[in-house]
């Protein structure tokens, strides 16, 4: 992300967060003259203890000096989560000089590959900081896609969610499911501000998929969501999974997304039939 793109991202983020805060939750009355949702700029400035002019410049993406202490006040006024605060700081504060970033897909260690194999009935996908799919187990191939048949350069989870009809049909609430991935992607976007790949990728996605931009702008910032997800699989029907997203410790920035069958459901039995080849459509 170059300097201009970083400021534009900061501007969009501040506007989006301000629009989502109800005046009542911040101690303000709704009034009769509010024409836009959320807080007004002057209200955010008041809560943060900064001048309206300064906050306006910050939200407009102007190149102004910002301190960590003032950002903390802005973050509190906007009721940001821990992940959202990190995202704000990464965009608003000058980052360290850019370092060379490897373009090739990272390799999975033997121990991590063993973990993938052991999670027999838990579909598991390993992605890098760009959401490129670098590893998966057999269960994931049965529930999502046979990633082996997809060219390596196209194995990006964000791209596939929009491009593949199978994934669009899989999640009962596709938009909610997709926003979860975009929330993680946005966290990486802020963390790796020096990587120009993100801006190129976002441009490609907006051009190729008209609905992408609205979902991207509406997405949160979250590093490790844990949610219950309902799938409608083409062969076995309803499946319920608890998603746990874990950062893999090591020199390479990898994420392990584990879909654990909900214990109160028949999901694990259906998954066993899928892997064993005994599932039929409509079950």
PDB file of C-alpha atoms in Angstrom:
ATOM      1  CA  UNK A   1       0.000   0.000   0.000  1.00  0.00           C
ATOM      2  CA  UNK A   2       1.596   3.286  -1.061  1.00  0.00           C
ATOM      3  CA  UNK A   3       1.286   6.500   0.929  1.00  0.00           C
ATOM      4  CA  UNK A   4      -1.757   7.808  -0.942  1.00  0.00           C
ATOM      5  CA  UNK A   5      -3.565   4.473  -0.822  1.00  0.00           C
ATOM      6  CA  UNK A   6      -2.906   4.207   2.910  1.00  0.00           C
ATOM      7  CA  UNK A   7      -4.516   7.602   3.532  1.00  0.00           C
ATOM      8  CA  UNK A   8      -7.505   6.711   1.350  1.00  0.00           C
ATOM      9  CA  UNK A   9      -7.956   3.453   3.283  1.00  0.00           C
ATOM     10  CA  UNK A  10      -7.759   5.379   6.559  1.00  0.00           C
ATOM     11  CA  UNK A  11     -10.398   7.836   5.338  1.00  0.00           C
ATOM     12  CA  UNK A  12     -12.792   5.074   4.275  1.00  0.00           C
ATOM     13  CA  UNK A  13     -12.319   3.196   7.546  1.00  0.00           C
ATOM     14  CA  UNK A  14     -13.013   6.224   9.761  1.00  0.00           C
ATOM     15  CA  UNK A  15     -16.129   7.152   7.796  1.00  0.00           C
ATOM     16  CA  UNK A  16     -17.452   3.584   7.917  1.00  0.00           C
ATOM     17  CA  UNK A  17     -16.911   3.229  11.666  1.00  0.00           C
ATOM     18  CA  UNK A  18     -18.446   6.634  12.426  1.00  0.00           C
ATOM     19  CA  UNK A  19     -21.547   5.715  10.407  1.00  0.00           C
ATOM     20  CA  UNK A  20     -22.099   2.517  12.418  1.00  0.00           C
ATOM     21  CA  UNK A  21     -22.176   4.135  15.882  1.00  0.00           C
ATOM     22  CA  UNK A  22     -25.617   5.065  17.158  1.00  0.00           C
ATOM     23  CA  UNK A  23     -25.795   8.526  18.752  1.00  0.00           C
ATOM     24  CA  UNK A  24     -27.488   7.007  21.809  1.00  0.00           C
ATOM     25  CA  UNK A  25     -24.602   4.629  22.500  1.00  0.00           C
ATOM     26  CA  UNK A  26     -22.211   7.594  22.476  1.00  0.00           C
ATOM     27  CA  UNK A  27     -24.357   9.724  24.756  1.00  0.00           C
ATOM     28  CA  UNK A  28     -25.985  11.921  22.108  1.00  0.00           C
ATOM     29  CA  UNK A  29     -29.665  12.371  21.309  1.00  0.00           C
ATOM     30  CA  UNK A  30     -30.986  11.332  17.921  1.00  0.00           C
ATOM     31  CA  UNK A  31     -32.468  14.740  17.175  1.00  0.00           C
ATOM     32  CA  UNK A  32     -34.691  15.573  14.242  1.00  0.00           C
ATOM     33  CA  UNK A  33     -32.131  16.991  11.835  1.00  0.00           C
ATOM     34  CA  UNK A  34     -29.874  13.968  11.392  1.00  0.00           C
ATOM     35  CA  UNK A  35     -29.614  13.196   7.703  1.00  0.00           C
ATOM     36  CA  UNK A  36     -26.893  10.560   7.845  1.00  0.00           C
ATOM     37  CA  UNK A  37     -26.548   7.456  10.011  1.00  0.00           C
ATOM     38  CA  UNK A  38     -24.164   7.336  12.931  1.00  0.00           C
ATOM     39  CA  UNK A  39     -22.259  10.146  14.566  1.00  0.00           C
ATOM     40  CA  UNK A  40     -21.406  13.516  13.116  1.00  0.00           C
ATOM     41  CA  UNK A  41     -17.765  14.512  12.702  1.00  0.00           C
ATOM     42  CA  UNK A  42     -18.082  17.164  15.383  1.00  0.00           C
ATOM     43  CA  UNK A  43     -19.387  14.551  17.819  1.00  0.00           C
ATOM     44  CA  UNK A  44     -16.410  12.270  17.213  1.00  0.00           C
ATOM     45  CA  UNK A  45     -14.089  15.244  17.653  1.00  0.00           C
ATOM     46  CA  UNK A  46     -15.830  16.142  20.909  1.00  0.00           C
ATOM     47  CA  UNK A  47     -15.593  12.609  22.283  1.00  0.00           C
ATOM     48  CA  UNK A  48     -11.911  12.350  21.300  1.00  0.00           C
ATOM     49  CA  UNK A  49     -11.007  15.783  22.648  1.00  0.00           C
ATOM     50  CA  UNK A  50      -9.602  17.072  19.340  1.00  0.00           C
ATOM     51  CA  UNK A  51     -10.569  19.998  17.149  1.00  0.00           C
ATOM     52  CA  UNK A  52     -13.203  19.498  14.476  1.00  0.00           C
ATOM     53  CA  UNK A  53     -10.830  20.815  11.825  1.00  0.00           C
ATOM     54  CA  UNK A  54      -8.104  18.332  12.762  1.00  0.00           C
ATOM     55  CA  UNK A  55     -10.482  15.369  12.819  1.00  0.00           C
ATOM     56  CA  UNK A  56     -12.019  16.450   9.507  1.00  0.00           C
ATOM     57  CA  UNK A  57      -8.571  16.515   7.926  1.00  0.00           C
ATOM     58  CA  UNK A  58      -7.809  13.074   9.363  1.00  0.00           C
ATOM     59  CA  UNK A  59     -11.054  11.628   8.023  1.00  0.00           C
ATOM     60  CA  UNK A  60     -10.489  13.261   4.645  1.00  0.00           C
ATOM     61  CA  UNK A  61      -7.183  11.415   4.369  1.00  0.00           C
ATOM     62  CA  UNK A  62      -5.002  14.504   4.463  1.00  0.00           C
ATOM     63  CA  UNK A  63      -1.321  14.041   5.175  1.00  0.00           C
ATOM     64  CA  UNK A  64      -1.139  15.361   8.748  1.00  0.00           C
ATOM     65  CA  UNK A  65       0.932  14.484  11.809  1.00  0.00           C
ATOM     66  CA  UNK A  66      -0.722  11.952  14.112  1.00  0.00           C
ATOM     67  CA  UNK A  67       0.413  10.679  17.501  1.00  0.00           C
ATOM     68  CA  UNK A  68      -0.391   7.332  19.107  1.00  0.00           C
ATOM     69  CA  UNK A  69      -2.009   9.043  22.110  1.00  0.00           C
ATOM     70  CA  UNK A  70      -4.429  11.004  19.926  1.00  0.00           C
ATOM     71  CA  UNK A  71      -5.224   7.882  17.898  1.00  0.00           C
ATOM     72  CA  UNK A  72      -6.123   6.138  21.146  1.00  0.00           C
ATOM     73  CA  UNK A  73      -8.656   8.879  21.820  1.00  0.00           C
ATOM     74  CA  UNK A  74     -10.071   8.516  18.307  1.00  0.00           C
ATOM     75  CA  UNK A  75     -10.263   4.740  18.748  1.00  0.00           C
ATOM     76  CA  UNK A  76     -12.172   5.120  22.008  1.00  0.00           C
ATOM     77  CA  UNK A  77     -14.577   7.623  20.477  1.00  0.00           C
ATOM     78  CA  UNK A  78     -15.286   5.232  17.601  1.00  0.00           C
ATOM     79  CA  UNK A  79     -15.626   2.254  19.976  1.00  0.00           C
ATOM     80  CA  UNK A  80     -13.034   0.233  18.076  1.00  0.00           C
ATOM     81  CA  UNK A  81     -12.151  -3.347  18.949  1.00  0.00           C
ATOM     82  CA  UNK A  82      -8.571  -4.438  19.592  1.00  0.00           C
ATOM     83  CA  UNK A  83      -8.151  -5.599  15.990  1.00  0.00           C
ATOM     84  CA  UNK A  84      -9.702  -2.408  14.648  1.00  0.00           C
ATOM     85  CA  UNK A  85      -7.341  -0.311  16.779  1.00  0.00           C
ATOM     86  CA  UNK A  86      -4.347  -2.144  15.336  1.00  0.00           C
ATOM     87  CA  UNK A  87      -5.704  -1.492  11.857  1.00  0.00           C
ATOM     88  CA  UNK A  88      -6.171   2.204  12.635  1.00  0.00           C
ATOM     89  CA  UNK A  89      -2.625   2.561  13.976  1.00  0.00           C
ATOM     90  CA  UNK A  90      -1.082   0.772  11.014  1.00  0.00           C
ATOM     91  CA  UNK A  91      -2.823   3.114   8.577  1.00  0.00           C
ATOM     92  CA  UNK A  92      -2.423   6.384  10.483  1.00  0.00           C
ATOM     93  CA  UNK A  93       1.154   6.027  11.732  1.00  0.00           C
ATOM     94  CA  UNK A  94       4.209   5.995   9.506  1.00  0.00           C
ATOM     95  CA  UNK A  95       5.361   2.430   9.004  1.00  0.00           C
ATOM     96  CA  UNK A  96       8.873   1.158   8.970  1.00  0.00           C
ATOM     97  CA  UNK A  97      10.760   1.222   5.635  1.00  0.00           C
ATOM     98  CA  UNK A  98       9.426  -1.322   3.203  1.00  0.00           C
ATOM     99  CA  UNK A  99      11.176  -4.652   3.151  1.00  0.00           C
ATOM    100  CA  UNK A 100      11.365  -7.183   0.368  1.00  0.00           C
ATOM    101  CA  UNK A 101       8.465  -9.632   0.535  1.00  0.00           C
ATOM    102  CA  UNK A 102       8.635 -13.064  -1.016  1.00  0.00           C
ATOM    103  CA  UNK A 103       6.134 -13.723  -3.786  1.00  0.00           C
ATOM    104  CA  UNK A 104       6.194 -17.523  -3.754  1.00  0.00           C
ATOM    105  CA  UNK A 105       3.765 -19.597  -1.704  1.00  0.00           C
ATOM    106  CA  UNK A 106       5.195 -20.571   1.694  1.00  0.00           C
ATOM    107  CA  UNK A 107       5.849 -24.228   2.381  1.00  0.00           C
ATOM    108  CA  UNK A 108       3.999 -26.110   5.097  1.00  0.00           C
ATOM    109  CA  UNK A 109       6.169 -27.760   7.723  1.00  0.00           C
ATOM    110  CA  UNK A 110       5.977 -31.550   8.183  1.00  0.00           C
ATOM    111  CA  UNK A 111       4.451 -31.088  11.649  1.00  0.00           C
ATOM    112  CA  UNK A 112       1.694 -28.833  10.317  1.00  0.00           C
ATOM    113  CA  UNK A 113       1.025 -31.263   7.481  1.00  0.00           C
ATOM    114  CA  UNK A 114       0.675 -34.023  10.080  1.00  0.00           C
ATOM    115  CA  UNK A 115      -1.896 -31.930  11.951  1.00  0.00           C
ATOM    116  CA  UNK A 116      -3.865 -31.525   8.715  1.00  0.00           C
ATOM    117  CA  UNK A 117      -3.939 -35.284   8.222  1.00  0.00           C
ATOM    118  CA  UNK A 118      -4.980 -35.966  11.817  1.00  0.00           C
ATOM    119  CA  UNK A 119      -8.003 -33.641  11.593  1.00  0.00           C
ATOM    120  CA  UNK A 120      -9.848 -36.322   9.655  1.00  0.00           C
ATOM    121  CA  UNK A 121     -13.393 -35.069  10.165  1.00  0.00           C
ATOM    122  CA  UNK A 122     -12.623 -31.386  10.591  1.00  0.00           C
ATOM    123  CA  UNK A 123     -12.314 -29.596   7.235  1.00  0.00           C
ATOM    124  CA  UNK A 124      -9.157 -27.499   7.558  1.00  0.00           C
ATOM    125  CA  UNK A 125      -7.619 -24.910   5.247  1.00  0.00           C
ATOM    126  CA  UNK A 126      -4.264 -23.166   5.645  1.00  0.00           C
ATOM    127  CA  UNK A 127      -3.852 -19.758   4.048  1.00  0.00           C
ATOM    128  CA  UNK A 128      -1.097 -17.165   3.940  1.00  0.00           C
ATOM    129  CA  UNK A 129      -1.379 -13.426   4.640  1.00  0.00           C
ATOM    130  CA  UNK A 130      -2.827 -12.867   1.154  1.00  0.00           C
ATOM    131  CA  UNK A 131      -5.443 -15.597   1.663  1.00  0.00           C
ATOM    132  CA  UNK A 132      -3.676 -17.856  -0.823  1.00  0.00           C
ATOM    133  CA  UNK A 133      -4.576 -21.464  -0.031  1.00  0.00           C
ATOM    134  CA  UNK A 134      -1.343 -23.302   0.710  1.00  0.00           C
ATOM    135  CA  UNK A 135      -2.703 -26.420   2.398  1.00  0.00           C
ATOM    136  CA  UNK A 136      -5.902 -28.371   3.062  1.00  0.00           C
ATOM    137  CA  UNK A 137      -7.028 -31.807   4.155  1.00  0.00           C
ATOM    138  CA  UNK A 138      -9.308 -34.345   2.504  1.00  0.00           C
ATOM    139  CA  UNK A 139     -12.344 -33.204   4.491  1.00  0.00           C
ATOM    140  CA  UNK A 140     -11.942 -29.646   3.188  1.00  0.00           C
ATOM    141  CA  UNK A 141     -11.759 -30.914  -0.390  1.00  0.00           C
ATOM    142  CA  UNK A 142     -15.074 -32.734   0.078  1.00  0.00           C
ATOM    143  CA  UNK A 143     -16.901 -29.852   1.756  1.00  0.00           C
ATOM    144  CA  UNK A 144     -15.502 -26.891  -0.202  1.00  0.00           C
ATOM    145  CA  UNK A 145     -13.684 -27.638  -3.461  1.00  0.00           C
ATOM    146  CA  UNK A 146     -11.105 -30.039  -4.772  1.00  0.00           C
ATOM    147  CA  UNK A 147      -8.356 -27.430  -4.545  1.00  0.00           C
ATOM    148  CA  UNK A 148      -5.925 -29.767  -6.284  1.00  0.00           C
ATOM    149  CA  UNK A 149      -7.813 -29.178  -9.543  1.00  0.00           C
ATOM    150  CA  UNK A 150      -7.476 -25.398  -9.233  1.00  0.00           C
ATOM    151  CA  UNK A 151      -4.249 -23.845 -10.619  1.00  0.00           C
ATOM    152  CA  UNK A 152      -1.998 -22.631  -7.754  1.00  0.00           C
ATOM    153  CA  UNK A 153      -2.166 -19.014  -8.934  1.00  0.00           C
ATOM    154  CA  UNK A 154      -5.966 -19.104  -8.600  1.00  0.00           C
ATOM    155  CA  UNK A 155      -6.066 -20.690  -5.140  1.00  0.00           C
ATOM    156  CA  UNK A 156      -6.994 -17.531  -3.270  1.00  0.00           C
ATOM    157  CA  UNK A 157      -9.889 -17.917  -0.830  1.00  0.00           C
ATOM    158  CA  UNK A 158     -11.236 -14.405  -1.368  1.00  0.00           C
ATOM    159  CA  UNK A 159     -11.143 -14.773  -5.146  1.00  0.00           C
ATOM    160  CA  UNK A 160     -12.773 -18.212  -5.049  1.00  0.00           C
ATOM    161  CA  UNK A 161     -15.598 -17.055  -2.780  1.00  0.00           C
ATOM    162  CA  UNK A 162     -16.692 -14.640  -5.494  1.00  0.00           C
ATOM    163  CA  UNK A 163     -15.723 -16.622  -8.586  1.00  0.00           C
ATOM    164  CA  UNK A 164     -16.947 -20.146  -7.825  1.00  0.00           C
ATOM    165  CA  UNK A 165     -20.677 -20.864  -7.835  1.00  0.00           C
ATOM    166  CA  UNK A 166     -20.138 -23.900  -5.607  1.00  0.00           C
ATOM    167  CA  UNK A 167     -18.934 -21.687  -2.764  1.00  0.00           C
ATOM    168  CA  UNK A 168     -21.682 -19.133  -3.326  1.00  0.00           C
ATOM    169  CA  UNK A 169     -24.268 -21.902  -2.928  1.00  0.00           C
ATOM    170  CA  UNK A 170     -22.506 -23.615  -0.032  1.00  0.00           C
ATOM    171  CA  UNK A 171     -22.944 -21.046   2.745  1.00  0.00           C
ATOM    172  CA  UNK A 172     -26.558 -20.427   3.771  1.00  0.00           C
ATOM    173  CA  UNK A 173     -25.662 -16.773   4.385  1.00  0.00           C
ATOM    174  CA  UNK A 174     -22.958 -16.231   1.770  1.00  0.00           C
ATOM    175  CA  UNK A 175     -22.554 -12.519   2.498  1.00  0.00           C
ATOM    176  CA  UNK A 176     -22.010 -13.106   6.223  1.00  0.00           C
ATOM    177  CA  UNK A 177     -19.609 -15.959   5.468  1.00  0.00           C
ATOM    178  CA  UNK A 178     -17.661 -13.828   2.999  1.00  0.00           C
ATOM    179  CA  UNK A 179     -17.489 -10.850   5.352  1.00  0.00           C
ATOM    180  CA  UNK A 180     -15.716 -13.075   7.880  1.00  0.00           C
ATOM    181  CA  UNK A 181     -12.904 -13.698   5.408  1.00  0.00           C
ATOM    182  CA  UNK A 182     -12.825 -10.041   4.407  1.00  0.00           C
ATOM    183  CA  UNK A 183     -12.504  -9.030   8.071  1.00  0.00           C
ATOM    184  CA  UNK A 184      -9.365 -11.147   8.377  1.00  0.00           C
ATOM    185  CA  UNK A 185      -8.105  -9.917   5.012  1.00  0.00           C
ATOM    186  CA  UNK A 186      -8.528  -6.300   6.125  1.00  0.00           C
ATOM    187  CA  UNK A 187      -6.483  -7.008   9.255  1.00  0.00           C
ATOM    188  CA  UNK A 188      -3.633  -8.243   7.037  1.00  0.00           C
ATOM    189  CA  UNK A 189      -4.142  -5.293   4.696  1.00  0.00           C
ATOM    190  CA  UNK A 190      -3.419  -2.920   7.540  1.00  0.00           C
ATOM    191  CA  UNK A 191      -0.547  -4.981   8.913  1.00  0.00           C
ATOM    192  CA  UNK A 192       1.349  -5.177   5.613  1.00  0.00           C
ATOM    193  CA  UNK A 193       0.988  -1.571   4.523  1.00  0.00           C
ATOM    194  CA  UNK A 194       4.182  -1.802   2.461  1.00  0.00           C
ATOM    195  CA  UNK A 195       2.911  -4.582   0.189  1.00  0.00           C
ATOM    196  CA  UNK A 196       1.516  -3.137  -3.052  1.00  0.00           C
ATOM    197  CA  UNK A 197      -0.018  -6.510  -3.919  1.00  0.00           C
ATOM    198  CA  UNK A 198      -3.068  -5.729  -1.781  1.00  0.00           C
ATOM    199  CA  UNK A 199      -4.021  -2.625  -3.742  1.00  0.00           C
ATOM    200  CA  UNK A 200      -3.615  -4.468  -7.047  1.00  0.00           C
ATOM    201  CA  UNK A 201      -5.721  -7.371  -5.782  1.00  0.00           C
ATOM    202  CA  UNK A 202      -8.486  -5.111  -4.460  1.00  0.00           C
ATOM    203  CA  UNK A 203      -8.576  -3.291  -7.788  1.00  0.00           C
ATOM    204  CA  UNK A 204      -8.902  -6.585  -9.665  1.00  0.00           C
ATOM    205  CA  UNK A 205     -11.686  -7.813  -7.390  1.00  0.00           C
ATOM    206  CA  UNK A 206     -13.690  -4.583  -7.679  1.00  0.00           C
ATOM    207  CA  UNK A 207     -13.394  -4.688 -11.462  1.00  0.00           C
ATOM    208  CA  UNK A 208     -14.336  -8.362 -11.771  1.00  0.00           C
ATOM    209  CA  UNK A 209     -17.111  -8.592  -9.159  1.00  0.00           C
ATOM    210  CA  UNK A 210     -19.483  -5.615  -8.783  1.00  0.00           C
ATOM    211  CA  UNK A 211     -20.705  -6.715  -5.337  1.00  0.00           C
ATOM    212  CA  UNK A 212     -17.186  -6.960  -3.907  1.00  0.00           C
ATOM    213  CA  UNK A 213     -16.687  -3.269  -3.169  1.00  0.00           C
ATOM    214  CA  UNK A 214     -19.825  -2.922  -1.014  1.00  0.00           C
ATOM    215  CA  UNK A 215     -18.942  -5.998   1.041  1.00  0.00           C
ATOM    216  CA  UNK A 216     -15.332  -4.875   1.380  1.00  0.00           C
ATOM    217  CA  UNK A 217     -16.292  -1.402   2.602  1.00  0.00           C
ATOM    218  CA  UNK A 218     -18.829  -2.886   5.027  1.00  0.00           C
ATOM    219  CA  UNK A 219     -16.489  -5.511   6.457  1.00  0.00           C
ATOM    220  CA  UNK A 220     -15.104  -5.343   9.964  1.00  0.00           C
ATOM    221  CA  UNK A 221     -11.527  -5.905  11.089  1.00  0.00           C
ATOM    222  CA  UNK A 222     -11.003  -9.173  12.934  1.00  0.00           C
ATOM    223  CA  UNK A 223      -7.975 -11.390  13.316  1.00  0.00           C
ATOM    224  CA  UNK A 224      -9.541 -14.575  14.699  1.00  0.00           C
ATOM    225  CA  UNK A 225     -13.340 -14.897  14.458  1.00  0.00           C
ATOM    226  CA  UNK A 226     -15.036 -17.917  16.029  1.00  0.00           C
ATOM    227  CA  UNK A 227     -18.509 -18.456  14.603  1.00  0.00           C
ATOM    228  CA  UNK A 228     -21.146 -21.092  13.890  1.00  0.00           C
ATOM    229  CA  UNK A 229     -21.595 -21.556  10.142  1.00  0.00           C
ATOM    230  CA  UNK A 230     -24.394 -23.369   8.325  1.00  0.00           C
ATOM    231  CA  UNK A 231     -23.669 -24.958   4.966  1.00  0.00           C
ATOM    232  CA  UNK A 232     -26.056 -26.507   2.454  1.00  0.00           C
ATOM    233  CA  UNK A 233     -23.939 -29.126   0.768  1.00  0.00           C
ATOM    234  CA  UNK A 234     -25.013 -30.342  -2.666  1.00  0.00           C
ATOM    235  CA  UNK A 235     -24.719 -34.008  -1.626  1.00  0.00           C
ATOM    236  CA  UNK A 236     -25.612 -34.199   2.074  1.00  0.00           C
ATOM    237  CA  UNK A 237     -27.640 -31.081   2.744  1.00  0.00           C
ATOM    238  CA  UNK A 238     -27.420 -29.139   6.002  1.00  0.00           C
ATOM    239  CA  UNK A 239     -24.068 -29.098   7.795  1.00  0.00           C
ATOM    240  CA  UNK A 240     -23.162 -27.069  10.897  1.00  0.00           C
ATOM    241  CA  UNK A 241     -19.575 -26.159  11.751  1.00  0.00           C
ATOM    242  CA  UNK A 242     -17.843 -24.144  14.440  1.00  0.00           C
ATOM    243  CA  UNK A 243     -15.068 -22.157  12.752  1.00  0.00           C
ATOM    244  CA  UNK A 244     -11.867 -21.621  14.709  1.00  0.00           C
ATOM    245  CA  UNK A 245      -9.180 -19.468  13.074  1.00  0.00           C
ATOM    246  CA  UNK A 246      -5.646 -19.786  14.444  1.00  0.00           C
ATOM    247  CA  UNK A 247      -2.382 -18.051  13.668  1.00  0.00           C
ATOM    248  CA  UNK A 248       0.420 -20.537  13.009  1.00  0.00           C
ATOM    249  CA  UNK A 249       3.531 -19.671  14.987  1.00  0.00           C
ATOM    250  CA  UNK A 250       6.747 -19.424  12.985  1.00  0.00           C
ATOM    251  CA  UNK A 251       8.645 -17.273  10.530  1.00  0.00           C
ATOM    252  CA  UNK A 252       5.888 -17.505   7.891  1.00  0.00           C
ATOM    253  CA  UNK A 253       2.539 -15.768   8.448  1.00  0.00           C
ATOM    254  CA  UNK A 254       0.055 -18.611   8.068  1.00  0.00           C
ATOM    255  CA  UNK A 255      -3.503 -19.073   9.305  1.00  0.00           C
ATOM    256  CA  UNK A 256      -5.212 -22.367  10.062  1.00  0.00           C
ATOM    257  CA  UNK A 257      -9.019 -22.340   9.666  1.00  0.00           C
ATOM    258  CA  UNK A 258     -10.609 -25.380  11.297  1.00  0.00           C
ATOM    259  CA  UNK A 259     -14.268 -26.249  10.755  1.00  0.00           C
ATOM    260  CA  UNK A 260     -15.340 -28.499  13.630  1.00  0.00           C
ATOM    261  CA  UNK A 261     -18.678 -30.329  13.197  1.00  0.00           C
ATOM    262  CA  UNK A 262     -21.242 -28.987  15.666  1.00  0.00           C
ATOM    263  CA  UNK A 263     -21.674 -31.729  18.312  1.00  0.00           C
ATOM    264  CA  UNK A 264     -25.463 -31.361  18.453  1.00  0.00           C
ATOM    265  CA  UNK A 265     -25.789 -31.963  14.703  1.00  0.00           C
ATOM    266  CA  UNK A 266     -25.439 -34.898  12.284  1.00  0.00           C
ATOM    267  CA  UNK A 267     -22.643 -33.102  10.431  1.00  0.00           C
ATOM    268  CA  UNK A 268     -19.819 -35.476  11.366  1.00  0.00           C
ATOM    269  CA  UNK A 269     -21.775 -38.521  10.191  1.00  0.00           C
ATOM    270  CA  UNK A 270     -22.539 -36.782   6.905  1.00  0.00           C
ATOM    271  CA  UNK A 271     -18.883 -35.885   6.523  1.00  0.00           C
ATOM    272  CA  UNK A 272     -17.896 -39.501   7.095  1.00  0.00           C
ATOM    273  CA  UNK A 273     -20.252 -40.562   4.301  1.00  0.00           C
ATOM    274  CA  UNK A 274     -18.823 -37.881   2.002  1.00  0.00           C
ATOM    275  CA  UNK A 275     -15.259 -39.030   2.582  1.00  0.00           C
ATOM    276  CA  UNK A 276     -16.262 -42.693   2.325  1.00  0.00           C
ATOM    277  CA  UNK A 277     -18.069 -42.093  -0.940  1.00  0.00           C
ATOM    278  CA  UNK A 278     -21.466 -43.183   0.358  1.00  0.00           C
ATOM    279  CA  UNK A 279     -23.292 -39.858   0.238  1.00  0.00           C
ATOM    280  CA  UNK A 280     -26.090 -39.281  -2.242  1.00  0.00           C
ATOM    281  CA  UNK A 281     -27.775 -36.064  -3.316  1.00  0.00           C
ATOM    282  CA  UNK A 282     -30.684 -34.920  -1.155  1.00  0.00           C
ATOM    283  CA  UNK A 283     -29.553 -36.566   2.098  1.00  0.00           C
TER     284      UNK A 283
END
